[in-house]
Amino acid sequence: MGLGWAGQQHLEAYAARPDVQVVALAGLEADLLASLGTAHGARHLVARWQDLLDVEGLQAVSIAVPTALHAPIAVAALQRGLHVLCEKPIARDAPEAATMVEAARTAGRVLDVVFNHRQRGDVQALRQLVASGELGRPYAARAWWLRRRGIPMLGSWFTNAEASGGGPLVDIGVHCLDWALHVLGEPRVVAASAVTFSELGPRGLGGSRGGSKSLTGAASAYEVEDLAHAFLRLEGGGLLQLETSWAMFRETEDQLGMTVTGTDGGAELVVRGAPAPVGDLRVFTDSPLTADGEAADRTVPVRPGRGHAAVVDAFVGVVRGDPSAWKDHDGSLALDRARVIDACYASARQNREVVL
Ligand SMILES: NC(=O)c1ccc[n+]([C@@H]2O[C@H](COP(=O)([O-])OP(=O)(O)OC[C@H]3O[C@@H](n4cnc5c(N)ncnc54)[C@H](O)[C@@H]3O)[C@@H](O)[C@H]2O)c1
């Protein structure tokens, strides 16, 4: 469900698998629905998501529609015994996400959430570096995704608080949070302190794709933040800083990245022109010092990852695999991410640190 950029990533990934048949598509753009339907051989083409769920023969649904619809669709699908692959963020906030996790547990079906950026080859390489122990104990990290003019569809559902749940923090910040905690080995976030700004969007500045052509939430006022900084305390005393913008005055090229500072070394991943397929991953260490007594810094070769294709393959693998593993795919990791994002928004609103 959903025919935008995200929905089309799902479709391409399913199409690459000979063992999966796309039975039905839902979306409001009639021409696009017809052309994607033809391209993928989908027999049932419907506008509204409600009309898709009762199509005969469905085993699973992909949800790639505006965020406010994630929970109602996922809960309805799970209650019908369908497996669900849902786009990030899991929902607008954690209470909504919790209803989805509950529905997955009750139905005994899979609820996976798309975190495609942790599938990047460079992020995987950074994770392996940390896991190898070469950096020692990681104690301070920073993850960012910064855009100069990157408000998605200025004036669309993205900028409508009711439809989206927030701005860059919940949209691309949740990617940063996910890949950073994944790289660090899933430490628990124990407290959040955040500040959000909304300086350019309300003035009609910083839009990435001109005006909105979206049929959902059209002509919305700019109601969400355009820049967010968060300071997250991690269990065991570590720190993760997040910085995320849809719009701010900075160099033109979008950038995402992460630094990890450990007791025996550090690493820095910088992806210029984000989300370019590969970034530069550098390692800073004194072990061993070179013959000249210089630091043994080096660049790590990285490969592109498979993004949505990897996520879809993993989802299909779980659905087709041993049903006893389904309970481990109930969306609870994405719910944890939502709780952290909620704590950041609460901190920004209340002007204080929020304990999780
Ligand atoms: N993982 C990623 O990298 C990534 C990237 C972009 C977007 N997303 C997520 O994917 C979701 C969709 O984003 P997008 O950029 O593709 O949005 P979009 O606005 O381009 O597309 C939304 C689609 O949902 C459809 N839709 C809206 N209301 C509907 C309804 N009632 N019934 C059926 N279909 C309906 C629209 O017709 C449209 O086809 C969002 O949750 C977003 O956060 C994820």
mmCIF file of C-alpha atoms and ligand atoms in Angstrom:
data_model
loop_
_atom_site.group_PDB
_atom_site.id
_atom_site.type_symbol
_atom_site.label_atom_id
_atom_site.label_comp_id
_atom_site.label_asym_id
_atom_site.label_seq_id
_atom_site.Cartn_x
_atom_site.Cartn_y
_atom_site.Cartn_z
ATOM 1 C CA MET A 1 0.000 0.000 0.000
ATOM 2 C CA GLY A 2 1.355 3.391 -1.010
ATOM 3 C CA LEU A 3 2.876 4.193 -4.384
ATOM 4 C CA GLY A 4 5.395 6.894 -3.446
ATOM 5 C CA TRP A 5 9.159 6.491 -3.317
ATOM 6 C CA ALA A 6 8.970 4.145 -0.359
ATOM 7 C CA GLY A 7 6.205 1.944 -1.778
ATOM 8 C CA GLN A 8 8.089 1.598 -5.049
ATOM 9 C CA GLN A 9 11.187 0.357 -3.186
ATOM 10 C CA HIS A 10 9.072 -2.416 -1.680
ATOM 11 C CA LEU A 11 7.576 -3.273 -5.065
ATOM 12 C CA GLU A 12 10.965 -3.531 -6.766
ATOM 13 C CA ALA A 13 12.289 -5.727 -3.976
ATOM 14 C CA TYR A 14 9.302 -8.088 -4.178
ATOM 15 C CA ALA A 15 9.524 -8.125 -7.981
ATOM 16 C CA ALA A 16 13.124 -9.340 -7.755
ATOM 17 C CA ARG A 17 11.944 -12.480 -5.962
ATOM 18 C CA PRO A 18 10.506 -15.256 -8.123
ATOM 19 C CA ASP A 19 8.799 -16.780 -5.077
ATOM 20 C CA VAL A 20 6.643 -13.716 -4.324
ATOM 21 C CA GLN A 21 3.594 -12.596 -6.246
ATOM 22 C CA VAL A 22 2.258 -9.048 -5.923
ATOM 23 C CA VAL A 23 -1.494 -9.637 -5.778
ATOM 24 C CA ALA A 24 -2.862 -6.177 -5.015
ATOM 25 C CA LEU A 25 -1.862 -2.521 -4.857
ATOM 26 C CA ALA A 26 -3.478 0.451 -3.125
ATOM 27 C CA GLY A 27 -2.871 4.150 -3.689
ATOM 28 C CA LEU A 28 -4.697 7.345 -4.511
ATOM 29 C CA GLU A 29 -2.836 8.228 -7.752
ATOM 30 C CA ALA A 30 -4.974 6.483 -10.386
ATOM 31 C CA ASP A 31 -2.491 6.690 -13.302
ATOM 32 C CA LEU A 32 0.432 5.492 -11.213
ATOM 33 C CA LEU A 33 -1.708 2.713 -9.755
ATOM 34 C CA ALA A 34 -2.575 1.509 -13.249
ATOM 35 C CA SER A 35 1.005 1.628 -14.549
ATOM 36 C CA LEU A 36 2.529 -0.039 -11.473
ATOM 37 C CA GLY A 37 -0.277 -2.599 -11.538
ATOM 38 C CA THR A 38 0.548 -3.503 -15.124
ATOM 39 C CA ALA A 39 4.292 -3.561 -14.496
ATOM 40 C CA HIS A 40 3.918 -5.924 -11.544
ATOM 41 C CA GLY A 41 0.989 -8.022 -12.714
ATOM 42 C CA ALA A 42 -1.153 -7.075 -9.709
ATOM 43 C CA ARG A 43 -4.735 -8.292 -10.254
ATOM 44 C CA HIS A 44 -6.431 -6.028 -7.708
ATOM 45 C CA LEU A 45 -5.929 -2.284 -7.888
ATOM 46 C CA VAL A 46 -7.739 -0.184 -5.287
ATOM 47 C CA ALA A 47 -7.572 3.414 -4.114
ATOM 48 C CA ARG A 48 -8.284 3.021 -0.403
ATOM 49 C CA TRP A 49 -6.279 0.718 1.834
ATOM 50 C CA GLN A 50 -9.468 -0.662 3.434
ATOM 51 C CA ASP A 51 -10.394 -2.263 0.106
ATOM 52 C CA LEU A 52 -7.124 -4.146 -0.143
ATOM 53 C CA LEU A 53 -7.158 -6.137 3.081
ATOM 54 C CA ASP A 54 -9.923 -8.570 2.107
ATOM 55 C CA VAL A 55 -8.423 -9.510 -1.258
ATOM 56 C CA GLU A 56 -8.290 -13.289 -1.450
ATOM 57 C CA GLY A 57 -4.920 -14.983 -1.302
ATOM 58 C CA LEU A 58 -3.042 -12.280 0.602
ATOM 59 C CA GLN A 59 -0.406 -13.490 3.032
ATOM 60 C CA ALA A 60 1.355 -10.239 3.829
ATOM 61 C CA VAL A 61 1.090 -6.505 3.262
ATOM 62 C CA SER A 62 3.659 -3.739 2.909
ATOM 63 C CA ILE A 63 2.685 -0.383 4.370
ATOM 64 C CA ALA A 64 4.232 2.691 2.737
ATOM 65 C CA VAL A 65 1.614 5.377 3.258
ATOM 66 C CA PRO A 66 1.596 8.552 5.385
ATOM 67 C CA THR A 67 2.676 7.749 8.925
ATOM 68 C CA ALA A 68 -0.706 8.405 10.599
ATOM 69 C CA LEU A 69 -2.115 5.454 8.642
ATOM 70 C CA HIS A 70 0.560 2.951 9.725
ATOM 71 C CA ALA A 71 -1.157 1.914 12.975
ATOM 72 C CA PRO A 72 -4.753 1.571 11.698
ATOM 73 C CA ILE A 73 -3.623 -0.422 8.664
ATOM 74 C CA ALA A 74 -1.165 -2.641 10.554
ATOM 75 C CA VAL A 75 -3.668 -3.451 13.313
ATOM 76 C CA ALA A 76 -6.437 -4.241 10.800
ATOM 77 C CA ALA A 77 -4.087 -6.412 8.721
ATOM 78 C CA LEU A 78 -2.697 -8.300 11.715
ATOM 79 C CA GLN A 79 -6.220 -8.935 13.017
ATOM 80 C CA ARG A 80 -6.975 -10.587 9.648
ATOM 81 C CA GLY A 81 -3.958 -12.854 10.126
ATOM 82 C CA LEU A 82 -1.721 -11.062 7.616
ATOM 83 C CA HIS A 83 1.991 -10.469 8.160
ATOM 84 C CA VAL A 84 3.052 -6.818 7.985
ATOM 85 C CA LEU A 85 6.126 -5.001 6.732
ATOM 86 C CA CYS A 86 5.728 -1.352 7.746
ATOM 87 C CA GLU A 87 7.770 1.682 6.751
ATOM 88 C CA LYS A 88 9.605 3.691 9.369
ATOM 89 C CA PRO A 89 8.750 5.417 11.600
ATOM 90 C CA ILE A 90 6.597 2.613 12.975
ATOM 91 C CA ALA A 91 3.929 5.178 13.891
ATOM 92 C CA ARG A 92 3.506 8.816 14.911
ATOM 93 C CA ASP A 93 4.347 8.042 18.535
ATOM 94 C CA ALA A 94 5.037 5.185 20.933
ATOM 95 C CA PRO A 95 1.478 4.692 22.271
ATOM 96 C CA GLU A 96 0.276 4.204 18.688
ATOM 97 C CA ALA A 97 3.222 1.879 17.985
ATOM 98 C CA ALA A 98 2.381 -0.140 21.113
ATOM 99 C CA THR A 99 -1.072 -0.981 19.670
ATOM 100 C CA MET A 100 0.678 -2.440 16.614
ATOM 101 C CA VAL A 101 3.073 -4.557 18.677
ATOM 102 C CA GLU A 102 0.160 -5.779 20.798
ATOM 103 C CA ALA A 103 -1.791 -6.710 17.655
ATOM 104 C CA ALA A 104 1.198 -8.644 16.268
ATOM 105 C CA ARG A 105 1.589 -10.588 19.522
ATOM 106 C CA THR A 106 -2.116 -11.358 19.769
ATOM 107 C CA ALA A 107 -2.333 -12.475 16.141
ATOM 108 C CA GLY A 108 0.944 -14.414 16.281
ATOM 109 C CA ARG A 109 2.021 -12.749 13.034
ATOM 110 C CA VAL A 110 5.162 -10.893 11.899
ATOM 111 C CA LEU A 111 5.419 -7.121 12.234
ATOM 112 C CA ASP A 112 8.714 -5.916 10.770
ATOM 113 C CA VAL A 113 9.624 -2.239 10.366
ATOM 114 C CA VAL A 114 11.840 -0.960 7.556
ATOM 115 C CA PHE A 115 15.177 0.310 8.830
ATOM 116 C CA ASN A 116 16.987 0.201 5.507
ATOM 117 C CA HIS A 117 19.896 2.446 6.474
ATOM 118 C CA ARG A 118 21.330 -0.056 8.919
ATOM 119 C CA GLN A 119 21.657 -2.287 5.802
ATOM 120 C CA ARG A 120 24.111 0.146 4.201
ATOM 121 C CA GLY A 121 27.474 -1.502 3.532
ATOM 122 C CA ASP A 122 29.363 1.314 5.271
ATOM 123 C CA VAL A 123 27.129 1.148 8.360
ATOM 124 C CA GLN A 124 27.606 -2.624 8.472
ATOM 125 C CA ALA A 125 31.387 -2.156 8.221
ATOM 126 C CA LEU A 126 31.319 0.339 11.096
ATOM 127 C CA ARG A 127 29.243 -2.076 13.151
ATOM 128 C CA GLN A 128 31.731 -4.888 12.502
ATOM 129 C CA LEU A 129 34.577 -2.595 13.477
ATOM 130 C CA VAL A 130 32.932 -1.822 16.829
ATOM 131 C CA ALA A 131 31.974 -5.489 17.366
ATOM 132 C CA SER A 132 35.553 -6.606 16.623
ATOM 133 C CA GLY A 133 36.720 -4.726 19.701
ATOM 134 C CA GLU A 134 39.388 -2.790 17.779
ATOM 135 C CA LEU A 135 38.018 0.520 19.090
ATOM 136 C CA GLY A 136 37.879 -0.775 22.671
ATOM 137 C CA ARG A 137 34.796 0.268 24.635
ATOM 138 C CA PRO A 138 32.786 2.844 22.689
ATOM 139 C CA TYR A 139 31.772 5.671 25.028
ATOM 140 C CA ALA A 140 30.765 8.641 22.872
ATOM 141 C CA ALA A 141 29.048 8.674 19.504
ATOM 142 C CA ARG A 142 27.378 11.125 17.188
ATOM 143 C CA ALA A 143 25.001 10.398 14.304
ATOM 144 C CA TRP A 144 23.609 12.949 11.899
ATOM 145 C CA TRP A 145 21.605 13.462 8.725
ATOM 146 C CA LEU A 146 21.628 17.051 7.585
ATOM 147 C CA ARG A 147 19.853 18.603 4.632
ATOM 148 C CA ARG A 148 20.033 22.182 3.497
ATOM 149 C CA ARG A 149 16.887 22.089 1.370
ATOM 150 C CA GLY A 150 15.272 18.772 2.149
ATOM 151 C CA ILE A 151 11.759 19.321 3.435
ATOM 152 C CA PRO A 152 9.961 16.482 1.645
ATOM 153 C CA MET A 153 7.098 17.896 -0.358
ATOM 154 C CA LEU A 154 6.748 21.226 1.421
ATOM 155 C CA GLY A 155 3.056 21.650 2.193
ATOM 156 C CA SER A 156 2.230 17.908 2.027
ATOM 157 C CA TRP A 157 1.345 15.399 4.752
ATOM 158 C CA PHE A 158 5.029 15.392 5.780
ATOM 159 C CA THR A 159 4.714 18.905 7.234
ATOM 160 C CA ASN A 160 1.304 18.286 8.820
ATOM 161 C CA ALA A 161 1.822 17.266 12.459
ATOM 162 C CA GLU A 162 -1.355 15.195 12.614
ATOM 163 C CA ALA A 163 -0.396 13.145 9.552
ATOM 164 C CA SER A 164 3.343 12.767 10.166
ATOM 165 C CA GLY A 165 3.888 12.931 13.927
ATOM 166 C CA GLY A 166 6.787 15.357 13.487
ATOM 167 C CA GLY A 167 9.555 16.652 11.249
ATOM 168 C CA PRO A 168 13.106 15.454 10.586
ATOM 169 C CA LEU A 169 13.536 13.964 14.061
ATOM 170 C CA VAL A 170 10.831 11.330 13.550
ATOM 171 C CA ASP A 171 11.445 11.051 9.792
ATOM 172 C CA ILE A 172 15.214 10.820 9.219
ATOM 173 C CA GLY A 173 16.309 11.120 12.866
ATOM 174 C CA VAL A 174 14.758 7.710 13.535
ATOM 175 C CA HIS A 175 17.088 6.270 10.872
ATOM 176 C CA CYS A 176 20.102 7.878 12.631
ATOM 177 C CA LEU A 177 18.916 6.583 16.000
ATOM 178 C CA ASP A 178 18.416 3.098 14.581
ATOM 179 C CA TRP A 179 21.719 2.701 12.775
ATOM 180 C CA ALA A 180 23.653 4.303 15.671
ATOM 181 C CA LEU A 181 22.217 2.005 18.360
ATOM 182 C CA HIS A 182 22.698 -0.945 15.980
ATOM 183 C CA VAL A 183 26.367 -0.004 15.477
ATOM 184 C CA LEU A 184 26.875 0.443 19.231
ATOM 185 C CA GLY A 185 25.428 -3.002 20.036
ATOM 186 C CA GLU A 186 21.969 -1.853 21.221
ATOM 187 C CA PRO A 187 22.751 -0.009 24.454
ATOM 188 C CA ARG A 188 19.588 1.185 26.207
ATOM 189 C CA VAL A 189 18.826 4.909 26.062
ATOM 190 C CA VAL A 190 18.155 6.045 29.621
ATOM 191 C CA ALA A 191 17.567 9.788 29.195
ATOM 192 C CA ALA A 192 17.037 12.297 26.416
ATOM 193 C CA SER A 193 17.577 16.010 26.169
ATOM 194 C CA ALA A 194 16.610 17.691 22.907
ATOM 195 C CA VAL A 195 16.024 21.051 21.307
ATOM 196 C CA THR A 196 13.977 21.490 18.138
ATOM 197 C CA PHE A 197 13.711 24.491 15.823
ATOM 198 C CA SER A 198 11.286 25.536 13.123
ATOM 199 C CA GLU A 199 12.847 28.517 11.407
ATOM 200 C CA LEU A 200 12.823 27.951 7.627
ATOM 201 C CA GLY A 201 9.818 25.710 6.887
ATOM 202 C CA PRO A 202 7.199 28.147 8.210
ATOM 203 C CA ARG A 203 8.637 30.781 5.826
ATOM 204 C CA GLY A 204 8.241 28.445 2.835
ATOM 205 C CA LEU A 205 12.024 27.885 2.645
ATOM 206 C CA GLY A 206 13.938 24.620 2.468
ATOM 207 C CA GLY A 207 11.603 22.511 0.324
ATOM 208 C CA SER A 208 13.296 19.749 -1.666
ATOM 209 C CA ARG A 209 10.760 18.984 -4.339
ATOM 210 C CA GLY A 210 9.111 22.330 -5.020
ATOM 211 C CA GLY A 211 5.452 22.428 -4.098
ATOM 212 C CA SER A 212 3.475 19.394 -3.083
ATOM 213 C CA LYS A 213 1.989 17.095 -5.697
ATOM 214 C CA SER A 214 0.920 14.615 -3.041
ATOM 215 C CA LEU A 215 -2.760 13.799 -2.850
ATOM 216 C CA THR A 216 -2.589 13.290 0.886
ATOM 217 C CA GLY A 217 -2.688 16.114 3.410
ATOM 218 C CA ALA A 218 -2.348 18.643 0.618
ATOM 219 C CA ALA A 219 -1.682 22.312 1.324
ATOM 220 C CA SER A 220 -0.703 21.758 4.930
ATOM 221 C CA ALA A 221 0.732 24.623 6.940
ATOM 222 C CA TYR A 222 4.290 23.998 8.157
ATOM 223 C CA GLU A 223 3.627 22.577 11.640
ATOM 224 C CA VAL A 224 6.743 20.543 12.510
ATOM 225 C CA GLU A 225 10.401 21.188 13.358
ATOM 226 C CA ASP A 226 13.004 21.645 10.613
ATOM 227 C CA LEU A 227 16.098 21.044 12.805
ATOM 228 C CA ALA A 228 16.601 18.926 15.921
ATOM 229 C CA HIS A 229 19.527 18.205 18.230
ATOM 230 C CA ALA A 230 19.349 15.472 20.862
ATOM 231 C CA PHE A 231 21.705 14.356 23.613
ATOM 232 C CA LEU A 232 21.017 10.763 24.671
ATOM 233 C CA ARG A 233 22.469 9.200 27.817
ATOM 234 C CA LEU A 234 23.137 5.485 27.351
ATOM 235 C CA GLU A 235 23.082 2.730 29.921
ATOM 236 C CA GLY A 236 26.580 2.309 31.321
ATOM 237 C CA GLY A 237 27.451 5.998 30.962
ATOM 238 C CA GLY A 238 27.811 6.357 27.197
ATOM 239 C CA LEU A 239 26.590 9.223 25.029
ATOM 240 C CA LEU A 240 24.870 9.382 21.641
ATOM 241 C CA GLN A 241 24.257 12.759 20.050
ATOM 242 C CA LEU A 242 21.805 13.088 17.179
ATOM 243 C CA GLU A 243 21.573 16.000 14.772
ATOM 244 C CA THR A 244 19.017 16.034 12.024
ATOM 245 C CA SER A 245 17.638 18.674 9.678
ATOM 246 C CA TRP A 246 15.288 18.957 6.752
ATOM 247 C CA ALA A 247 16.324 22.572 6.269
ATOM 248 C CA MET A 248 19.172 24.716 7.606
ATOM 249 C CA PHE A 249 21.818 27.018 6.196
ATOM 250 C CA ARG A 250 24.825 24.759 5.596
ATOM 251 C CA GLU A 251 26.695 23.398 2.592
ATOM 252 C CA THR A 252 24.357 22.441 -0.245
ATOM 253 C CA GLU A 253 25.157 18.754 -0.326
ATOM 254 C CA ASP A 254 23.145 16.597 2.079
ATOM 255 C CA GLN A 255 25.265 14.611 4.510
ATOM 256 C CA LEU A 256 24.782 11.766 6.896
ATOM 257 C CA GLY A 257 27.279 10.059 9.110
ATOM 258 C CA MET A 258 28.425 8.767 12.439
ATOM 259 C CA THR A 259 31.434 9.016 14.706
ATOM 260 C CA VAL A 260 32.313 6.473 17.372
ATOM 261 C CA THR A 261 34.878 7.259 20.041
ATOM 262 C CA GLY A 262 36.215 4.265 21.927
ATOM 263 C CA THR A 263 38.855 3.620 24.562
ATOM 264 C CA ASP A 264 41.321 2.192 21.992
ATOM 265 C CA GLY A 265 40.311 3.972 18.819
ATOM 266 C CA GLY A 266 37.769 6.048 16.961
ATOM 267 C CA ALA A 267 35.935 5.845 13.655
ATOM 268 C CA GLU A 268 34.184 8.297 11.398
ATOM 269 C CA LEU A 269 31.719 7.558 8.608
ATOM 270 C CA VAL A 270 30.772 10.460 6.346
ATOM 271 C CA VAL A 271 28.323 10.030 3.456
ATOM 272 C CA ARG A 272 28.393 13.104 1.238
ATOM 273 C CA GLY A 273 25.477 13.657 -1.106
ATOM 274 C CA ALA A 274 23.311 11.569 1.210
ATOM 275 C CA PRO A 275 21.974 9.078 0.781
ATOM 276 C CA ALA A 276 24.775 8.211 -1.659
ATOM 277 C CA PRO A 277 25.438 4.466 -1.840
ATOM 278 C CA VAL A 278 28.791 4.581 -0.028
ATOM 279 C CA GLY A 279 30.559 6.943 2.342
ATOM 280 C CA ASP A 280 34.119 7.341 3.629
ATOM 281 C CA LEU A 281 34.896 5.233 6.667
ATOM 282 C CA ARG A 282 38.062 6.119 8.547
ATOM 283 C CA VAL A 283 39.606 4.544 11.643
ATOM 284 C CA PHE A 284 41.822 6.409 14.105
ATOM 285 C CA THR A 285 44.027 4.290 16.298
ATOM 286 C CA ASP A 286 47.523 4.178 17.801
ATOM 287 C CA SER A 287 47.706 0.428 17.644
ATOM 288 C CA PRO A 288 50.194 -0.313 16.302
ATOM 289 C CA LEU A 289 52.008 2.989 15.828
ATOM 290 C CA THR A 290 53.780 3.199 12.478
ATOM 291 C CA ALA A 291 57.564 2.794 12.305
ATOM 292 C CA ASP A 292 57.773 6.604 12.498
ATOM 293 C CA GLY A 293 55.692 6.676 15.651
ATOM 294 C CA GLU A 294 52.681 8.057 13.773
ATOM 295 C CA ALA A 295 49.067 7.097 14.440
ATOM 296 C CA ALA A 296 47.917 4.096 12.400
ATOM 297 C CA ASP A 297 44.884 5.837 10.907
ATOM 298 C CA ARG A 298 43.398 4.167 7.868
ATOM 299 C CA THR A 299 40.461 4.162 5.479
ATOM 300 C CA VAL A 300 38.259 1.063 5.440
ATOM 301 C CA PRO A 301 36.988 -0.041 2.018
ATOM 302 C CA VAL A 302 33.204 -0.309 1.990
ATOM 303 C CA ARG A 303 30.634 -1.667 -0.433
ATOM 304 C CA PRO A 304 27.110 -0.469 -1.143
ATOM 305 C CA GLY A 305 24.402 -2.222 0.813
ATOM 306 C CA ARG A 306 21.063 -3.529 -0.480
ATOM 307 C CA GLY A 307 18.736 -1.226 1.475
ATOM 308 C CA HIS A 308 15.076 -2.067 0.986
ATOM 309 C CA ALA A 309 15.939 -5.250 -0.929
ATOM 310 C CA ALA A 310 17.708 -6.628 2.149
ATOM 311 C CA VAL A 311 14.813 -5.656 4.426
ATOM 312 C CA VAL A 312 12.215 -7.236 2.140
ATOM 313 C CA ASP A 313 14.301 -10.412 1.725
ATOM 314 C CA ALA A 314 14.647 -10.731 5.487
ATOM 315 C CA PHE A 315 10.893 -10.192 5.956
ATOM 316 C CA VAL A 316 9.993 -12.830 3.353
ATOM 317 C CA GLY A 317 12.528 -15.192 4.917
ATOM 318 C CA VAL A 318 10.938 -14.847 8.355
ATOM 319 C CA VAL A 319 7.375 -15.206 7.035
ATOM 320 C CA ARG A 320 8.339 -18.311 5.045
ATOM 321 C CA GLY A 321 10.505 -19.659 7.862
ATOM 322 C CA ASP A 322 9.784 -21.454 11.124
ATOM 323 C CA PRO A 323 6.640 -19.921 12.715
ATOM 324 C CA SER A 324 8.256 -20.238 16.134
ATOM 325 C CA ALA A 325 10.533 -17.328 15.125
ATOM 326 C CA TRP A 326 7.608 -14.987 14.313
ATOM 327 C CA LYS A 327 7.265 -13.886 17.917
ATOM 328 C CA ASP A 328 10.757 -12.359 17.721
ATOM 329 C CA HIS A 329 9.487 -10.086 14.926
ATOM 330 C CA ASP A 330 6.751 -8.168 16.713
ATOM 331 C CA GLY A 331 7.927 -4.605 16.042
ATOM 332 C CA SER A 332 9.221 -4.111 19.582
ATOM 333 C CA LEU A 333 12.617 -2.746 18.491
ATOM 334 C CA ALA A 334 10.848 -0.082 16.414
ATOM 335 C CA LEU A 335 8.618 0.632 19.435
ATOM 336 C CA ASP A 336 11.767 1.222 21.521
ATOM 337 C CA ARG A 337 12.985 3.666 18.871
ATOM 338 C CA ALA A 338 9.609 5.448 19.025
ATOM 339 C CA ARG A 339 9.894 5.771 22.809
ATOM 340 C CA VAL A 340 13.259 7.507 22.429
ATOM 341 C CA ILE A 341 11.932 9.870 19.758
ATOM 342 C CA ASP A 342 8.896 10.644 21.972
ATOM 343 C CA ALA A 343 11.259 11.408 24.875
ATOM 344 C CA CYS A 344 13.203 13.806 22.625
ATOM 345 C CA TYR A 345 10.038 15.674 21.631
ATOM 346 C CA ALA A 346 8.878 15.760 25.263
ATOM 347 C CA SER A 347 12.257 17.127 26.318
ATOM 348 C CA ALA A 348 12.132 19.832 23.646
ATOM 349 C CA ARG A 349 8.605 20.830 24.671
ATOM 350 C CA GLN A 350 9.355 20.832 28.394
ATOM 351 C CA ASN A 351 12.822 22.347 28.140
ATOM 352 C CA ARG A 352 14.405 19.659 30.340
ATOM 353 C CA GLU A 353 15.948 16.202 30.288
ATOM 354 C CA VAL A 354 13.440 13.336 30.123
ATOM 355 C CA VAL A 355 14.232 9.991 31.764
ATOM 356 C CA LEU A 356 13.104 6.878 29.884
HETATM 357 N N1 LIG B 1 12.704 3.865 4.566
HETATM 358 C C1 LIG B 1 12.926 4.966 3.862
HETATM 359 O O1 LIG B 1 14.053 5.263 3.467
HETATM 360 C C2 LIG B 1 11.754 5.862 3.539
HETATM 361 C C3 LIG B 1 11.894 6.872 2.568
HETATM 362 C C4 LIG B 1 10.771 7.664 2.277
HETATM 363 C C5 LIG B 1 9.588 7.483 2.981
HETATM 364 N N2 LIG B 1 9.512 6.520 3.940
HETATM 365 C C6 LIG B 1 8.255 6.315 4.706
HETATM 366 O O2 LIG B 1 7.297 5.720 3.836
HETATM 367 C C7 LIG B 1 6.012 6.252 4.069
HETATM 368 C C8 LIG B 1 5.492 6.882 2.762
HETATM 369 O O3 LIG B 1 6.383 7.908 2.361
HETATM 370 P P1 LIG B 1 6.455 8.400 0.816
HETATM 371 O O4 LIG B 1 7.593 9.353 0.749
HETATM 372 O O5 LIG B 1 6.471 7.236 -0.085
HETATM 373 O O6 LIG B 1 5.063 9.205 0.746
HETATM 374 P P2 LIG B 1 4.215 9.685 -0.540
HETATM 375 O O7 LIG B 1 3.330 10.788 -0.084
HETATM 376 O O8 LIG B 1 5.144 9.900 -1.703
HETATM 377 O O9 LIG B 1 3.311 8.396 -0.889
HETATM 378 C C9 LIG B 1 2.251 8.024 -0.034
HETATM 379 C C10 LIG B 1 1.381 7.017 -0.749
HETATM 380 O O10 LIG B 1 0.329 6.625 0.155
HETATM 381 C C11 LIG B 1 -0.890 6.615 -0.574
HETATM 382 N N3 LIG B 1 -2.046 6.804 0.323
HETATM 383 C C12 LIG B 1 -2.350 7.882 1.072
HETATM 384 N N4 LIG B 1 -3.537 7.703 1.692
HETATM 385 C C13 LIG B 1 -3.978 6.469 1.320
HETATM 386 C C14 LIG B 1 -5.152 5.716 1.621
HETATM 387 N N5 LIG B 1 -6.102 6.182 2.433
HETATM 388 N N6 LIG B 1 -5.283 4.493 1.069
HETATM 389 C C15 LIG B 1 -4.344 4.001 0.234
HETATM 390 N N7 LIG B 1 -3.206 4.677 -0.097
HETATM 391 C C16 LIG B 1 -3.038 5.896 0.441
HETATM 392 C C17 LIG B 1 -0.759 7.779 -1.543
HETATM 393 O O11 LIG B 1 -1.707 7.661 -2.577
HETATM 394 C C18 LIG B 1 0.683 7.590 -1.995
HETATM 395 O O12 LIG B 1 0.745 6.661 -3.055
HETATM 396 C C19 LIG B 1 6.168 7.241 5.231
HETATM 397 O O13 LIG B 1 5.871 6.625 6.458
HETATM 398 C C20 LIG B 1 7.640 7.602 5.202
HETATM 399 O O14 LIG B 1 8.162 7.938 6.472
HETATM 400 C C21 LIG B 1 10.553 5.709 4.208
#
